[in-house]
PDB file of C-alpha atoms in Angstrom:
ATOM      1  CA  MET A  10       7.643   7.517   6.063  1.00  0.00           C
ATOM      2  CA  SER A  11       7.367   4.272   7.976  1.00  0.00           C
ATOM      3  CA  GLU A  12       7.342   1.177   5.797  1.00  0.00           C
ATOM      4  CA  HIS A  13       6.469  -1.199   8.633  1.00  0.00           C
ATOM      5  CA  SER A  14       3.393  -3.345   8.263  1.00  0.00           C
ATOM      6  CA  ALA A  15       1.967  -6.248  10.174  1.00  0.00           C
ATOM      7  CA  GLU A  16       3.391  -8.554   7.517  1.00  0.00           C
ATOM      8  CA  THR A  17       6.963  -7.303   7.826  1.00  0.00           C
ATOM      9  CA  LEU A  18       7.292  -7.173  11.590  1.00  0.00           C
ATOM     10  CA  SER A  19       7.966 -10.304  13.560  1.00  0.00           C
ATOM     11  CA  VAL A  20       5.282 -11.045  16.119  1.00  0.00           C
ATOM     12  CA  ASN A  21       7.863 -10.927  18.915  1.00  0.00           C
ATOM     13  CA  ALA A  22       9.982  -8.062  17.599  1.00  0.00           C
ATOM     14  CA  PRO A  23       9.376  -4.653  19.149  1.00  0.00           C
ATOM     15  CA  ASP A  24       7.919  -2.159  16.703  1.00  0.00           C
ATOM     16  CA  PRO A  25      10.384   0.715  16.385  1.00  0.00           C
ATOM     17  CA  ASP A  26       7.561   3.253  15.954  1.00  0.00           C
ATOM     18  CA  VAL A  27       5.605   2.457  19.137  1.00  0.00           C
ATOM     19  CA  ASP A  28       7.591   4.799  21.389  1.00  0.00           C
ATOM     20  CA  ARG A  29       7.259   7.514  18.758  1.00  0.00           C
ATOM     21  CA  LEU A  30       3.485   6.936  18.649  1.00  0.00           C
ATOM     22  CA  ILE A  31       3.217   7.143  22.436  1.00  0.00           C
ATOM     23  CA  SER A  32       5.179  10.411  22.488  1.00  0.00           C
ATOM     24  CA  LEU A  33       3.095  11.844  19.656  1.00  0.00           C
ATOM     25  CA  PHE A  34      -0.213  11.000  21.332  1.00  0.00           C
ATOM     26  CA  ASN A  35       0.901  12.351  24.703  1.00  0.00           C
ATOM     27  CA  ALA A  36       2.259  15.566  23.156  1.00  0.00           C
ATOM     28  CA  THR A  37      -0.973  16.053  21.214  1.00  0.00           C
ATOM     29  CA  PHE A  38      -3.523  15.282  23.937  1.00  0.00           C
ATOM     30  CA  PHE A  39      -2.122  15.216  27.465  1.00  0.00           C
ATOM     31  CA  GLU A  40      -2.236  18.898  28.282  1.00  0.00           C
ATOM     32  CA  LYS A  41      -5.812  19.545  27.112  1.00  0.00           C
ATOM     33  CA  TRP A  42      -7.430  16.159  27.830  1.00  0.00           C
ATOM     34  CA  ASN A  43      -5.265  14.831  30.690  1.00  0.00           C
ATOM     35  CA  THR A  44      -4.914  11.524  28.831  1.00  0.00           C
ATOM     36  CA  ARG A  45      -1.854   9.394  28.161  1.00  0.00           C
ATOM     37  CA  LEU A  46      -1.241   6.456  25.850  1.00  0.00           C
ATOM     38  CA  VAL A  47       0.293   3.574  27.825  1.00  0.00           C
ATOM     39  CA  ARG A  48       1.938   0.379  26.586  1.00  0.00           C
ATOM     40  CA  GLY A  49       0.195  -2.600  28.168  1.00  0.00           C
ATOM     41  CA  GLU A  50       1.246  -6.181  28.667  1.00  0.00           C
ATOM     42  CA  ASP A  51      -2.144  -7.817  28.335  1.00  0.00           C
ATOM     43  CA  GLU A  52      -5.629  -6.845  27.145  1.00  0.00           C
ATOM     44  CA  PRO A  53      -6.318  -3.237  26.166  1.00  0.00           C
ATOM     45  CA  VAL A  54      -8.357  -1.055  28.503  1.00  0.00           C
ATOM     46  CA  TYR A  55      -9.283   2.581  29.056  1.00  0.00           C
ATOM     47  CA  LEU A  56      -8.837   3.717  32.662  1.00  0.00           C
ATOM     48  CA  PRO A  57     -10.138   7.103  33.812  1.00  0.00           C
ATOM     49  CA  ALA A  58      -8.219   9.154  36.341  1.00  0.00           C
ATOM     50  CA  ASN A  59      -8.792   8.119  39.937  1.00  0.00           C
ATOM     51  CA  ASP A  60      -7.408   8.659  43.443  1.00  0.00           C
ATOM     52  CA  SER A  61      -4.225   6.738  42.569  1.00  0.00           C
ATOM     53  CA  VAL A  62      -3.502   8.100  39.073  1.00  0.00           C
ATOM     54  CA  SER A  63      -4.271  11.730  38.232  1.00  0.00           C
ATOM     55  CA  TYR A  64      -4.641  11.235  34.460  1.00  0.00           C
ATOM     56  CA  HIS A  65      -6.703   9.063  32.112  1.00  0.00           C
ATOM     57  CA  ARG A  66      -4.926   6.110  30.463  1.00  0.00           C
ATOM     58  CA  ILE A  67      -5.445   4.426  27.128  1.00  0.00           C
ATOM     59  CA  VAL A  68      -3.676   1.102  27.672  1.00  0.00           C
ATOM     60  CA  PHE A  69      -3.005  -0.800  24.457  1.00  0.00           C
ATOM     61  CA  ALA A  70      -2.240  -4.506  24.108  1.00  0.00           C
ATOM     62  CA  HIS A  71       1.250  -5.995  24.127  1.00  0.00           C
ATOM     63  CA  GLY A  72       2.944  -2.879  22.759  1.00  0.00           C
ATOM     64  CA  PHE A  73       1.351  -3.405  19.323  1.00  0.00           C
ATOM     65  CA  PHE A  74       1.153  -0.311  17.104  1.00  0.00           C
ATOM     66  CA  ALA A  75      -2.192  -1.406  15.599  1.00  0.00           C
ATOM     67  CA  SER A  76      -3.663  -1.982  19.066  1.00  0.00           C
ATOM     68  CA  ALA A  77      -2.644   1.540  20.070  1.00  0.00           C
ATOM     69  CA  LEU A  78      -4.331   3.039  17.009  1.00  0.00           C
ATOM     70  CA  HIS A  79      -7.475   1.005  17.663  1.00  0.00           C
ATOM     71  CA  GLU A  80      -7.698   2.062  21.307  1.00  0.00           C
ATOM     72  CA  ILE A  81      -7.061   5.698  20.396  1.00  0.00           C
ATOM     73  CA  SER A  82      -9.904   5.517  17.868  1.00  0.00           C
ATOM     74  CA  HIS A  83     -12.336   4.472  20.615  1.00  0.00           C
ATOM     75  CA  TRP A  84     -11.137   7.380  22.765  1.00  0.00           C
ATOM     76  CA  CYS A  85     -11.685   9.804  19.878  1.00  0.00           C
ATOM     77  CA  ILE A  86     -15.350   8.810  19.688  1.00  0.00           C
ATOM     78  CA  ALA A  87     -16.138   8.621  23.409  1.00  0.00           C
ATOM     79  CA  GLY A  88     -17.918  11.655  24.835  1.00  0.00           C
ATOM     80  CA  GLU A  89     -17.050  13.366  28.109  1.00  0.00           C
ATOM     81  CA  ALA A  90     -19.345  11.189  30.256  1.00  0.00           C
ATOM     82  CA  ARG A  91     -18.039   7.932  28.713  1.00  0.00           C
ATOM     83  CA  ARG A  92     -14.435   9.060  29.283  1.00  0.00           C
ATOM     84  CA  GLN A  93     -15.173   9.010  33.026  1.00  0.00           C
ATOM     85  CA  LEU A  94     -15.967   5.260  32.924  1.00  0.00           C
ATOM     86  CA  GLU A  95     -13.621   2.285  32.705  1.00  0.00           C
ATOM     87  CA  ASP A  96     -13.599   1.097  29.075  1.00  0.00           C
ATOM     88  CA  TYR A  97     -16.076   3.929  28.435  1.00  0.00           C
ATOM     89  CA  GLY A  98     -18.787   1.780  30.039  1.00  0.00           C
ATOM     90  CA  TYR A  99     -19.155  -0.183  26.800  1.00  0.00           C
ATOM     91  CA  TRP A 100     -20.497  -3.685  26.476  1.00  0.00           C
ATOM     92  CA  TYR A 101     -17.911  -6.210  25.418  1.00  0.00           C
ATOM     93  CA  CYS A 102     -18.451  -9.869  24.762  1.00  0.00           C
ATOM     94  CA  PRO A 103     -15.164 -11.757  24.402  1.00  0.00           C
ATOM     95  CA  ASP A 104     -14.036 -14.089  21.629  1.00  0.00           C
ATOM     96  CA  GLY A 105     -16.484 -16.934  21.092  1.00  0.00           C
ATOM     97  CA  ARG A 106     -19.495 -14.763  20.193  1.00  0.00           C
ATOM     98  CA  ASP A 107     -22.536 -16.298  18.487  1.00  0.00           C
ATOM     99  CA  GLU A 108     -23.906 -14.759  15.250  1.00  0.00           C
ATOM    100  CA  LYS A 109     -26.155 -12.246  17.025  1.00  0.00           C
ATOM    101  CA  GLN A 110     -23.380 -11.135  19.404  1.00  0.00           C
ATOM    102  CA  GLN A 111     -20.933 -10.878  16.500  1.00  0.00           C
ATOM    103  CA  ALA A 112     -23.355  -8.712  14.506  1.00  0.00           C
ATOM    104  CA  ARG A 113     -23.729  -6.392  17.511  1.00  0.00           C
ATOM    105  CA  PHE A 114     -19.937  -6.272  17.976  1.00  0.00           C
ATOM    106  CA  GLU A 115     -19.422  -5.337  14.318  1.00  0.00           C
ATOM    107  CA  GLN A 116     -22.125  -2.665  14.475  1.00  0.00           C
ATOM    108  CA  VAL A 117     -20.372  -1.003  17.434  1.00  0.00           C
ATOM    109  CA  GLU A 118     -16.934  -1.352  15.794  1.00  0.00           C
ATOM    110  CA  VAL A 119     -17.657   0.276  12.401  1.00  0.00           C
ATOM    111  CA  LYS A 120     -16.867   3.867  13.434  1.00  0.00           C
ATOM    112  CA  PRO A 121     -13.802   3.134  15.585  1.00  0.00           C
ATOM    113  CA  GLN A 122     -12.335   0.887  12.910  1.00  0.00           C
ATOM    114  CA  ALA A 123     -12.979   3.519  10.219  1.00  0.00           C
ATOM    115  CA  ILE A 124     -11.036   6.019  12.326  1.00  0.00           C
ATOM    116  CA  GLU A 125      -8.333   3.415  12.953  1.00  0.00           C
ATOM    117  CA  TRP A 126      -8.109   2.926   9.175  1.00  0.00           C
ATOM    118  CA  ALA A 127      -7.511   6.671   8.737  1.00  0.00           C
ATOM    119  CA  PHE A 128      -4.868   6.608  11.495  1.00  0.00           C
ATOM    120  CA  THR A 129      -3.213   3.645   9.805  1.00  0.00           C
ATOM    121  CA  LEU A 130      -3.080   5.448   6.451  1.00  0.00           C
ATOM    122  CA  ALA A 131      -1.712   8.573   8.123  1.00  0.00           C
ATOM    123  CA  SER A 132       0.993   6.367   9.702  1.00  0.00           C
ATOM    124  CA  GLY A 133       2.007   4.869   6.364  1.00  0.00           C
ATOM    125  CA  ARG A 134       0.836   1.371   7.282  1.00  0.00           C
ATOM    126  CA  ARG A 135      -1.651  -1.164   5.974  1.00  0.00           C
ATOM    127  CA  PHE A 136      -5.011  -1.553   7.639  1.00  0.00           C
ATOM    128  CA  GLN A 137      -6.929  -4.747   8.200  1.00  0.00           C
ATOM    129  CA  VAL A 138     -10.293  -4.924   9.947  1.00  0.00           C
ATOM    130  CA  SER A 139     -10.549  -6.934  13.123  1.00  0.00           C
ATOM    131  CA  THR A 140     -13.588  -9.147  13.546  1.00  0.00           C
ATOM    132  CA  ASP A 141     -12.083 -10.412  16.803  1.00  0.00           C
ATOM    133  CA  ASN A 142     -14.013 -13.702  16.979  1.00  0.00           C
ATOM    134  CA  LEU A 143     -11.622 -16.594  16.355  1.00  0.00           C
ATOM    135  CA  ASN A 144     -13.553 -19.165  18.381  1.00  0.00           C
ATOM    136  CA  GLY A 145     -17.140 -18.155  17.615  1.00  0.00           C
ATOM    137  CA  ALA A 146     -19.492 -17.688  14.686  1.00  0.00           C
ATOM    138  CA  GLU A 147     -17.722 -17.207  11.359  1.00  0.00           C
ATOM    139  CA  PRO A 148     -17.789 -13.451  10.687  1.00  0.00           C
ATOM    140  CA  ASP A 149     -18.465 -11.959   7.255  1.00  0.00           C
ATOM    141  CA  ARG A 150     -15.051 -10.326   7.014  1.00  0.00           C
ATOM    142  CA  GLU A 151     -15.632  -8.935   3.502  1.00  0.00           C
ATOM    143  CA  GLY A 152     -19.005  -7.448   4.427  1.00  0.00           C
ATOM    144  CA  PHE A 153     -17.593  -5.915   7.589  1.00  0.00           C
ATOM    145  CA  THR A 154     -14.664  -4.475   5.615  1.00  0.00           C
ATOM    146  CA  ARG A 155     -17.125  -2.869   3.163  1.00  0.00           C
ATOM    147  CA  ASN A 156     -19.077  -1.347   6.069  1.00  0.00           C
ATOM    148  CA  VAL A 157     -15.927   0.056   7.674  1.00  0.00           C
ATOM    149  CA  GLU A 158     -14.721   1.397   4.333  1.00  0.00           C
ATOM    150  CA  ALA A 159     -18.090   3.092   3.713  1.00  0.00           C
ATOM    151  CA  GLN A 160     -17.840   4.745   7.140  1.00  0.00           C
ATOM    152  CA  LEU A 161     -14.272   5.841   6.365  1.00  0.00           C
ATOM    153  CA  GLN A 162     -15.519   7.482   3.147  1.00  0.00           C
ATOM    154  CA  THR A 163     -18.308   9.199   5.097  1.00  0.00           C
ATOM    155  CA  PHE A 164     -15.753  10.597   7.558  1.00  0.00           C
ATOM    156  CA  MET A 165     -13.473  11.662   4.712  1.00  0.00           C
ATOM    157  CA  ASN A 166     -16.355  13.448   2.972  1.00  0.00           C
ATOM    158  CA  ASN A 167     -18.060  14.967   6.026  1.00  0.00           C
ATOM    159  CA  GLY A 168     -15.226  15.309   8.532  1.00  0.00           C
ATOM    160  CA  PHE A 169     -13.803  13.250  11.372  1.00  0.00           C
ATOM    161  CA  PRO A 170     -14.569  13.786  15.055  1.00  0.00           C
ATOM    162  CA  ASN A 171     -12.390  16.626  16.392  1.00  0.00           C
ATOM    163  CA  ARG A 172      -9.819  14.568  18.315  1.00  0.00           C
ATOM    164  CA  ALA A 173      -9.543  12.066  15.449  1.00  0.00           C
ATOM    165  CA  ALA A 174      -8.887  14.894  12.974  1.00  0.00           C
ATOM    166  CA  LEU A 175      -6.201  16.335  15.268  1.00  0.00           C
ATOM    167  CA  PHE A 176      -4.475  12.975  15.537  1.00  0.00           C
ATOM    168  CA  ILE A 177      -4.692  12.269  11.796  1.00  0.00           C
ATOM    169  CA  ASP A 178      -2.886  15.566  11.203  1.00  0.00           C
ATOM    170  CA  ALA A 179      -0.297  14.769  13.892  1.00  0.00           C
ATOM    171  CA  LEU A 180       0.336  11.311  12.395  1.00  0.00           C
ATOM    172  CA  HIS A 181       0.546  12.715   8.872  1.00  0.00           C
ATOM    173  CA  ASN A 182       3.142  15.263   9.984  1.00  0.00           C
ATOM    174  CA  ALA A 183       5.120  12.807  12.116  1.00  0.00           C
ATOM    175  CA  PHE A 184       5.237  10.018   9.521  1.00  0.00           C
ATOM    176  CA  GLY A 185       5.502  12.200   6.411  1.00  0.00           C
ATOM    177  CA  THR A 186       2.525  10.641   4.664  1.00  0.00           C
ATOM    178  CA  ARG A 187       0.199  12.137   2.099  1.00  0.00           C
ATOM    179  CA  PRO A 188      -2.812  14.014   3.462  1.00  0.00           C
ATOM    180  CA  LEU A 189      -6.033  11.985   3.572  1.00  0.00           C
ATOM    181  CA  SER A 190      -7.718  14.627   1.414  1.00  0.00           C
ATOM    182  CA  LEU A 191      -5.472  13.552  -1.478  1.00  0.00           C
ATOM    183  CA  LEU A 192      -6.374   9.920  -0.889  1.00  0.00           C
ATOM    184  CA  ARG A 193     -10.091  10.846  -0.950  1.00  0.00           C
ATOM    185  CA  GLU A 194      -9.656  12.605  -4.300  1.00  0.00           C
ATOM    186  CA  GLU A 195      -7.816   9.561  -5.714  1.00  0.00           C
ATOM    187  CA  THR A 196     -10.462   7.073  -4.565  1.00  0.00           C
ATOM    188  CA  ALA A 197     -13.301   9.275  -5.877  1.00  0.00           C
ATOM    189  CA  ALA A 198     -11.765   9.394  -9.387  1.00  0.00           C
TER     190      ALA A 198
END
C-alpha cells in the first residue's frame, strides 16, 4: 500500500506512483473507451480524439497524482456526448470567482470530488477537497467538505457510476487497500 500523501511529498519531487497510475488507467480504459491518461505540464484539460490524435486524452496538471485522480473523476461522470467536447464542454471560471460564481463551481464539483475522494481512499492516500479560489471570495471549505462527504456516502450506499466503480476496483487491487465497502460499514457503525 502506498503511504504517500500530499504532506509527505515535496512539491518538486516526482511522485513515484504517477507512472503506475497512468499505466493502470490506460490498461483499464484504453481498449474499450479509447482514452489515455496523460501527464501534463500546465493546466489540466480533456481533449477528445481528433484528426491529429486518434484517442481521447485526460491531461492532468504538472504530473500530480491528485490532479490525475480529479481529472479521471470528471471523465467518469461525463456522458458520451460530453466526451466528444474539449473539457466536456463545461463552464469554468478561473481563480478569482465572486461568491455566486464560487457557489456554482462548488455545486458542479460535488460529484467529481466525491468520486476523487473514493479514488484517493482506494489509492491509500489522504483526500482534501479543492475549493480552487485562492484570489476570490472566501469559500466555506468545511461546508463544501460536508457536501462532498455526503455525496461520497450516497455513492457508497447506492453505487458509483460504472467507470468510477471499475477504477476504484483497479486502484484497490493495484495499491492493496481495503475495499470501500468495508470503509462504508465502519463509518456507518
